[in-house]
Amino acid sequence: MDPDALRKICLSFPGAFEDYPFGPETAVFKVRASVAGGARHEAKLFALSSMDASDFYVNLKCEPTLAVQLRAAHPEITGAWHMNKTHWNGVRLDGTLPYDMVRDMVEDSYDLVVAGLSRKQQEQLGWARLAGNRGEHL
């Protein structure tokens, strides 16, 4: 995987955008929903990457139990540097991990962040993962 492929994955999700609050060397991918009247909510981070092909990594949010399992199984996955290591993995993108696995981890990170948004924001983003699960259990 290269930086352009990661960027394409991250920006493929509804409400996702790229920002550089820490300078030009660190891409931060966030999600934000708008509300009626054009008001905007605070954006939430779901991926942070060096975007440097020579030191290419991405930090992704992860469910804590799964984070521990992924770290145990893959030396390319560690606790994310400068982030809460209980909830964030650092993933080295040197080509060792399969593309589909990285894409799934990015999607899981996005889903975890969107799950923390209000129901109205989730609906606005067209995010139905939780809503679909609720309907199955009723």
Coordinates of N, CA, C and O in Angstrom, one line a residue:
M1 N 0.8 -1.2 0.0 CA 0.0 0.0 0.0 C 0.9 1.2 0.0 O 1.9 1.3 0.6
D2 N 0.4 2.3 -0.7 CA 1.2 3.5 -0.7 C 0.3 4.6 -0.2 O -0.9 4.4 0.1
P3 N 0.8 5.8 0.1 CA 0.1 6.9 0.7 C -1.2 7.3 -0.1 O -2.3 7.5 0.5
D4 N -1.1 7.2 -1.5 CA -2.3 7.5 -2.3 C -3.4 6.5 -2.0 O -4.6 6.9 -2.0
A5 N -3.1 5.2 -1.9 CA -4.1 4.2 -1.7 C -4.7 4.4 -0.3 O -6.0 4.3 -0.2
L6 N -3.9 4.7 0.7 CA -4.5 5.0 2.1 C -5.4 6.2 2.0 O -6.5 6.2 2.6
R7 N -5.0 7.2 1.4 CA -5.8 8.4 1.2 C -7.2 8.1 0.6 O -8.2 8.5 1.0
K8 N -7.1 7.3 -0.5 CA -8.3 7.0 -1.2 C -9.3 6.2 -0.3 O -10.5 6.4 -0.3
I9 N -8.8 5.2 0.5 CA -9.6 4.5 1.4 C -10.2 5.4 2.4 O -11.4 5.4 2.7
C10 N -9.4 6.2 3.1 CA -9.9 7.1 4.2 C -10.9 8.1 3.7 O -11.9 8.4 4.4
L11 N -10.8 8.6 2.5 CA -11.7 9.6 2.0 C -12.9 9.0 1.3 O -13.9 9.7 0.9
S12 N -13.0 7.6 1.3 CA -14.2 7.0 0.7 C -15.4 6.9 1.6 O -16.5 6.6 1.1
F13 N -15.2 7.3 2.8 CA -16.3 7.2 3.8 C -17.1 8.5 3.9 O -16.5 9.6 3.8
P14 N -18.4 8.4 4.1 CA -19.2 9.6 4.2 C -18.7 10.5 5.3 O -18.4 10.1 6.4
G15 N -18.6 11.8 4.9 CA -18.2 12.8 5.9 C -16.8 12.9 6.2 O -16.3 13.7 7.0
A16 N -16.0 12.0 5.5 CA -14.5 12.0 5.8 C -13.8 13.1 5.0 O -14.2 13.5 3.9
F17 N -12.8 13.7 5.7 CA -12.0 14.7 5.0 C -10.6 14.6 5.6 O -10.3 14.1 6.7
E18 N -9.6 15.2 4.9 CA -8.2 15.2 5.3 C -7.8 16.6 5.8 O -8.2 17.6 5.3
D19 N -7.0 16.6 6.9 CA -6.6 17.8 7.5 C -5.1 17.7 7.9 O -4.6 16.6 8.0
Y20 N -4.5 18.8 8.2 CA -3.1 18.8 8.6 C -2.8 19.7 9.8 O -2.0 20.7 9.7
P21 N -3.5 19.4 10.9 CA -3.3 20.3 12.1 C -1.9 20.3 12.7 O -1.6 21.1 13.5
F22 N -1.1 19.2 12.4 CA 0.2 19.0 13.0 C 1.3 19.4 12.1 O 2.5 19.1 12.3
G23 N 1.0 19.9 10.9 CA 2.0 20.3 9.9 C 1.8 19.4 8.7 O 1.1 18.5 8.7
P24 N 2.6 19.7 7.6 CA 2.4 19.1 6.3 C 2.9 17.6 6.3 O 2.5 16.9 5.3
E25 N 3.6 17.2 7.3 CA 4.1 15.8 7.2 C 3.1 14.8 7.8 O 3.3 13.6 7.7
T26 N 2.0 15.2 8.5 CA 1.1 14.3 9.1 C -0.3 14.5 8.7 O -0.9 15.6 9.0
A27 N -0.9 13.6 7.9 CA -2.3 13.7 7.5 C -3.2 13.1 8.6 O -2.9 12.1 9.1
V28 N -4.2 13.9 8.8 CA -5.2 13.5 9.8 C -6.6 13.4 9.1 O -7.0 14.3 8.4
F29 N -7.1 12.2 9.2 CA -8.4 11.9 8.5 C -9.5 12.0 9.6 O -9.4 11.3 10.6
K30 N -10.5 12.8 9.3 CA -11.6 13.0 10.3 C -12.9 12.8 9.6 O -13.0 12.8 8.4
V31 N -13.9 12.7 10.5 CA -15.3 12.6 10.0 C -16.1 13.7 10.7 O -15.9 13.9 11.9
R32 N -17.0 14.2 9.9 CA -17.9 15.3 10.5 C -19.2 15.3 9.7 O -19.2 15.1 8.5
A33 N -20.3 15.4 10.5 CA -21.6 15.5 9.9 C -22.1 16.9 10.0 O -21.8 17.6 10.9
S34 N -22.9 17.4 9.0 CA -23.5 18.7 9.1 C -24.9 18.5 9.7 O -25.4 17.4 9.7
V35 N -25.5 19.5 10.2 CA -26.8 19.5 10.7 C -27.7 20.5 10.0 O -27.2 21.3 9.2
A36 N -29.0 20.4 10.1 CA -29.9 21.3 9.5 C -29.5 22.8 9.7 O -29.0 23.1 10.7
G37 N -29.6 23.6 8.6 CA -29.3 25.0 8.7 C -27.8 25.2 8.5 O -27.3 26.3 8.6
G38 N -27.0 24.2 8.1 CA -25.6 24.3 7.7 C -24.7 24.3 8.9 O -23.5 24.5 8.7
A39 N -25.2 24.2 10.1 CA -24.3 24.1 11.3 C -23.4 22.9 11.2 O -23.8 21.9 10.6
R40 N -22.2 22.9 11.8 CA -21.3 21.8 11.7 C -20.9 21.4 13.1 O -20.8 22.2 14.0
H41 N -20.8 20.1 13.3 CA -20.3 19.5 14.5 C -18.8 19.4 14.5 O -18.2 19.5 13.4
E42 N -18.2 19.3 15.7 CA -16.7 19.1 15.7 C -16.4 17.8 15.0 O -17.0 16.8 15.1
A43 N -15.3 17.8 14.3 CA -14.8 16.7 13.5 C -14.1 15.7 14.5 O -13.5 16.1 15.5
K44 N -14.2 14.4 14.2 CA -13.6 13.4 15.0 C -12.6 12.6 14.2 O -12.8 12.2 13.1
L45 N -11.4 12.4 14.8 CA -10.3 11.7 14.1 C -10.6 10.2 14.1 O -11.0 9.6 15.0
F46 N -10.3 9.6 12.9 CA -10.4 8.2 12.8 C -9.1 7.6 12.2 O -8.9 6.4 12.3
A47 N -8.2 8.4 11.6 CA -6.9 7.9 11.1 C -5.9 9.0 11.1 O -6.3 10.2 10.8
L48 N -4.7 8.7 11.4 CA -3.6 9.7 11.4 C -2.4 9.0 10.7 O -2.1 7.8 11.1
S49 N -1.8 9.6 9.7 CA -0.7 8.9 9.0 C 0.5 9.8 8.7 O 0.3 11.0 8.4
S50 N 1.7 9.3 8.6 CA 2.9 10.0 8.2 C 2.8 10.3 6.7 O 3.4 11.3 6.3
M51 N 2.1 9.5 5.9 CA 2.0 9.7 4.4 C 3.4 9.8 3.8 O 3.6 10.3 2.7
D52 N 4.4 9.3 4.5 CA 5.8 9.3 4.0 C 6.2 7.9 3.6 O 6.2 7.0 4.4
A53 N 6.4 7.6 2.3 CA 6.7 6.3 1.8 C 7.8 5.6 2.5 O 7.9 4.4 2.6
S54 N 8.8 6.4 3.0 CA 10.0 5.8 3.7 C 9.7 5.4 5.1 O 10.4 4.6 5.7
D55 N 8.6 6.0 5.7 CA 8.3 5.7 7.1 C 6.7 5.7 7.2 O 6.2 6.5 7.9
F56 N 6.1 4.8 6.5 CA 4.7 4.8 6.2 C 3.9 4.0 7.3 O 4.2 2.8 7.5
Y57 N 3.1 4.7 8.0 CA 2.3 4.1 9.1 C 0.9 4.8 9.1 O 0.8 5.9 8.6
V58 N 0.0 4.2 9.8 CA -1.3 4.8 10.1 C -1.7 4.4 11.5 O -1.5 3.3 11.9
N59 N -2.2 5.4 12.3 CA -2.8 5.1 13.6 C -4.3 5.0 13.4 O -4.9 5.9 12.8
L60 N -4.9 3.9 14.0 CA -6.3 3.6 13.8 C -6.9 3.2 15.1 O -6.3 2.5 15.9
K61 N -8.1 3.7 15.3 CA -8.9 3.3 16.5 C -9.3 1.8 16.4 O -9.5 1.3 15.3
C62 N -9.3 1.1 17.5 CA -9.6 -0.3 17.5 C -10.2 -0.7 18.8 O -9.9 -0.1 19.9
E63 N -11.2 -1.6 18.8 CA -11.8 -2.2 20.0 C -10.7 -2.8 20.8 O -9.8 -3.5 20.3
P64 N -10.6 -2.5 22.1 CA -9.4 -2.9 22.9 C -9.0 -4.4 22.9 O -7.9 -4.7 22.8
T65 N -10.0 -5.3 22.9 CA -9.7 -6.7 22.9 C -9.1 -7.1 21.6 O -8.1 -7.8 21.5
L66 N -9.7 -6.6 20.5 CA -9.2 -6.9 19.2 C -7.8 -6.3 19.0 O -6.9 -6.9 18.4
A67 N -7.5 -5.1 19.5 CA -6.2 -4.4 19.4 C -5.1 -5.3 20.0 O -4.1 -5.5 19.4
V68 N -5.4 -5.9 21.1 CA -4.4 -6.8 21.8 C -4.2 -8.0 20.9 O -3.0 -8.5 20.7
Q69 N -5.2 -8.6 20.3 CA -5.1 -9.8 19.4 C -4.3 -9.5 18.2 O -3.4 -10.2 17.8
L70 N -4.6 -8.3 17.6 CA -3.9 -7.9 16.4 C -2.4 -7.7 16.6 O -1.5 -8.1 15.9
R71 N -2.1 -7.1 17.8 CA -0.7 -6.8 18.1 C 0.1 -8.1 18.3 O 1.2 -8.3 18.0
A72 N -0.6 -9.1 19.0 CA 0.0 -10.4 19.2 C 0.3 -11.2 17.9 O 1.3 -11.9 17.8
A73 N -0.6 -11.0 17.0 CA -0.5 -11.8 15.7 C 0.4 -11.1 14.6 O 0.9 -11.8 13.7
H74 N 0.5 -9.8 14.7 CA 1.2 -9.1 13.6 C 2.2 -8.1 14.2 O 1.9 -7.1 14.8
P75 N 3.5 -8.3 14.0 CA 4.5 -7.4 14.5 C 4.4 -6.0 13.9 O 5.0 -5.1 14.5
E76 N 3.7 -5.9 12.8 CA 3.6 -4.6 12.2 C 2.5 -3.7 12.9 O 2.4 -2.5 12.6
I77 N 1.8 -4.3 13.8 CA 0.8 -3.6 14.6 C 1.2 -3.4 16.0 O 1.5 -4.4 16.7
T78 N 1.3 -2.2 16.5 CA 1.7 -1.9 17.9 C 0.7 -0.9 18.5 O -0.2 -0.4 17.8
G79 N 1.0 -0.5 19.7 CA 0.2 0.6 20.3 C 0.6 1.8 19.6 O 1.8 2.0 19.3
A80 N -0.3 2.7 19.3 CA -0.1 3.9 18.5 C 0.7 4.9 19.3 O 0.4 5.2 20.4
W81 N 1.8 5.4 18.7 CA 2.6 6.4 19.3 C 1.9 7.7 19.6 O 1.1 8.2 18.7
H82 N 2.0 8.3 20.7 CA 1.3 9.5 21.2 C -0.2 9.4 21.3 O -0.9 10.4 21.2
M83 N -0.7 8.2 21.4 CA -2.2 8.0 21.5 C -2.5 7.0 22.6 O -1.6 6.3 23.0
N84 N -3.7 7.0 23.0 CA -4.1 6.0 24.0 C -4.0 4.6 23.4 O -4.7 4.2 22.5
K85 N -3.0 3.9 23.9 CA -2.7 2.6 23.4 C -3.7 1.5 23.6 O -3.7 0.4 23.0
T86 N -4.7 1.8 24.5 CA -5.8 0.9 24.8 C -6.7 0.9 23.6 O -7.3 -0.2 23.2
H87 N -6.9 2.0 23.0 CA -7.9 2.2 21.9 C -7.3 2.5 20.5 O -8.1 2.5 19.5
W88 N -6.0 2.7 20.4 CA -5.4 3.0 19.1 C -4.2 2.1 18.8 O -3.3 1.9 19.6
N89 N -4.2 1.6 17.6 CA -3.1 0.8 17.0 C -2.3 1.6 16.1 O -2.8 2.4 15.3
G90 N -1.0 1.4 16.1 CA -0.1 2.0 15.1 C 0.2 0.8 14.1 O 0.6 -0.3 14.5
V91 N -0.1 1.1 12.8 CA 0.1 0.0 11.8 C 1.1 0.4 10.8 O 1.0 1.5 10.1
R92 N 2.2 -0.3 10.7 CA 3.3 -0.1 9.8 C 2.8 -0.6 8.4 O 2.4 -1.7 8.3
L93 N 2.9 0.3 7.4 CA 2.4 0.0 6.1 C 3.6 -0.2 5.1 O 3.8 0.6 4.2
D94 N 4.3 -1.3 5.4 CA 5.5 -1.6 4.5 C 5.2 -2.7 3.5 O 6.1 -3.2 2.9
G95 N 3.9 -3.1 3.3 CA 3.5 -4.1 2.3 C 3.4 -5.4 2.9 O 3.0 -6.4 2.2
T96 N 3.7 -5.6 4.2 CA 3.6 -6.9 4.8 C 2.1 -7.3 5.0 O 1.7 -8.5 4.8
L97 N 1.3 -6.4 5.5 CA -0.1 -6.7 5.8 C -0.9 -6.6 4.4 O -0.7 -5.7 3.6
P98 N -1.9 -7.5 4.2 CA -2.7 -7.5 3.0 C -3.5 -6.2 2.9 O -4.0 -5.7 4.0
Y99 N -3.7 -5.7 1.7 CA -4.4 -4.5 1.5 C -5.8 -4.6 2.1 O -6.3 -3.6 2.8
D100 N -6.5 -5.7 1.9 CA -7.9 -5.9 2.4 C -7.9 -5.8 4.0 O -8.9 -5.3 4.5
M101 N -6.9 -6.3 4.6 CA -6.8 -6.2 6.1 C -6.7 -4.8 6.5 O -7.3 -4.3 7.5
V102 N -5.8 -4.0 5.9 CA -5.6 -2.6 6.2 C -6.9 -1.8 5.9 O -7.4 -1.1 6.8
R103 N -7.6 -2.1 4.8 CA -8.8 -1.4 4.5 C -9.9 -1.7 5.6 O -10.6 -0.8 6.1
D104 N -10.0 -3.0 6.0 CA -10.9 -3.4 7.1 C -10.6 -2.7 8.4 O -11.5 -2.2 9.1
M105 N -9.3 -2.5 8.7 CA -8.9 -1.8 10.0 C -9.3 -0.3 9.9 O -9.8 0.3 10.9
V106 N -9.1 0.3 8.7 CA -9.5 1.7 8.5 C -11.0 1.8 8.7 O -11.5 2.7 9.4
E107 N -11.8 0.9 8.0 CA -13.2 1.0 8.1 C -13.7 0.7 9.6 O -14.6 1.4 10.0
D108 N -13.1 -0.2 10.3 CA -13.4 -0.4 11.7 C -13.2 0.8 12.5 O -14.0 1.2 13.4
S109 N -12.1 1.5 12.3 CA -11.8 2.7 13.0 C -12.8 3.8 12.7 O -13.3 4.4 13.6
Y110 N -13.2 4.0 11.5 CA -14.2 4.9 11.1 C -15.5 4.6 11.8 O -16.2 5.4 12.4
D111 N -15.9 3.3 11.7 CA -17.2 2.8 12.4 C -17.2 3.1 13.9 O -18.2 3.5 14.4
L112 N -16.0 2.8 14.6 CA -16.0 3.1 16.0 C -16.2 4.5 16.3 O -16.8 4.9 17.3
V113 N -15.6 5.4 15.5 CA -15.7 6.9 15.7 C -17.2 7.3 15.4 O -17.8 8.0 16.2
V114 N -17.7 6.8 14.3 CA -19.1 7.2 14.0 C -20.1 6.7 15.0 O -21.1 7.3 15.3
A115 N -19.8 5.5 15.5 CA -20.7 4.9 16.6 C -20.8 5.9 17.8 O -21.8 5.8 18.5
G116 N -19.8 6.7 18.0 CA -19.9 7.6 19.1 C -20.6 8.9 18.8 O -20.7 9.8 19.7
L117 N -21.0 9.1 17.6 CA -21.7 10.4 17.2 C -23.2 10.2 17.6 O -23.6 9.1 17.8
S118 N -23.9 11.3 17.6 CA -25.3 11.3 17.9 C -26.0 10.5 16.7 O -25.5 10.4 15.6
R119 N -27.2 10.0 17.1 CA -28.0 9.2 16.1 C -28.3 10.1 14.9 O -28.2 9.6 13.7
K120 N -28.6 11.4 15.1 CA -28.9 12.3 14.0 C -27.7 12.4 13.1 O -27.8 12.4 11.9
Q121 N -26.5 12.6 13.7 CA -25.3 12.7 12.9 C -25.0 11.4 12.1 O -24.7 11.4 10.9
Q122 N -25.3 10.2 12.7 CA -25.1 8.9 12.1 C -26.0 8.8 10.9 O -25.7 8.4 9.8
E123 N -27.3 9.2 11.1 CA -28.3 9.2 10.0 C -27.8 10.1 8.9 O -28.0 9.8 7.7
Q124 N -27.3 11.3 9.2 CA -26.9 12.3 8.2 C -25.8 11.7 7.4 O -25.7 12.0 6.2
L125 N -24.9 10.9 8.0 CA -23.8 10.3 7.3 C -24.3 9.1 6.5 O -23.5 8.5 5.7
G126 N -25.5 8.7 6.7 CA -26.0 7.5 6.0 C -25.4 6.2 6.6 O -25.4 5.2 6.0
W127 N -25.0 6.3 7.9 CA -24.4 5.2 8.5 C -25.4 4.3 9.2 O -26.1 4.7 10.1
A128 N -25.6 3.1 8.7 CA -26.7 2.2 9.1 C -26.2 1.0 9.9 O -27.0 0.1 10.2
R129 N -24.9 0.9 10.2 CA -24.4 -0.4 10.8 C -25.1 -0.7 12.1 O -25.6 -1.8 12.3
L130 N -25.2 0.3 13.0 CA -25.9 0.1 14.3 C -27.4 0.0 14.1 O -28.0 -0.8 14.7
A131 N -28.0 0.8 13.3 CA -29.4 0.8 13.1 C -29.8 -0.5 12.5 O -30.8 -1.1 12.9
G132 N -29.1 -1.1 11.6 CA -29.4 -2.4 11.0 C -29.4 -3.5 12.1 O -30.2 -4.4 12.1
N133 N -28.4 -3.4 12.9 CA -28.3 -4.4 14.0 C -29.4 -4.3 15.0 O -29.9 -5.3 15.5
R134 N -29.8 -3.1 15.3 CA -30.9 -2.9 16.3 C -32.2 -3.6 15.7 O -32.9 -4.2 16.4
G135 N -32.5 -3.4 14.5 CA -33.7 -4.0 13.9 C -33.7 -5.5 13.9 O -34.8 -6.1 14.0
E136 N -32.6 -6.1 13.8 CA -32.5 -7.6 13.8 C -32.9 -8.2 15.2 O -33.3 -9.3 15.3
H137 N -32.7 -7.4 16.2 CA -32.9 -7.9 17.6 C -34.2 -7.6 18.2 O -34.5 -8.0 19.2
L138 N -35.0 -6.8 17.4 CA -36.3 -6.4 18.0 C -37.4 -7.5 17.7 O -37.4 -8.3 16.9

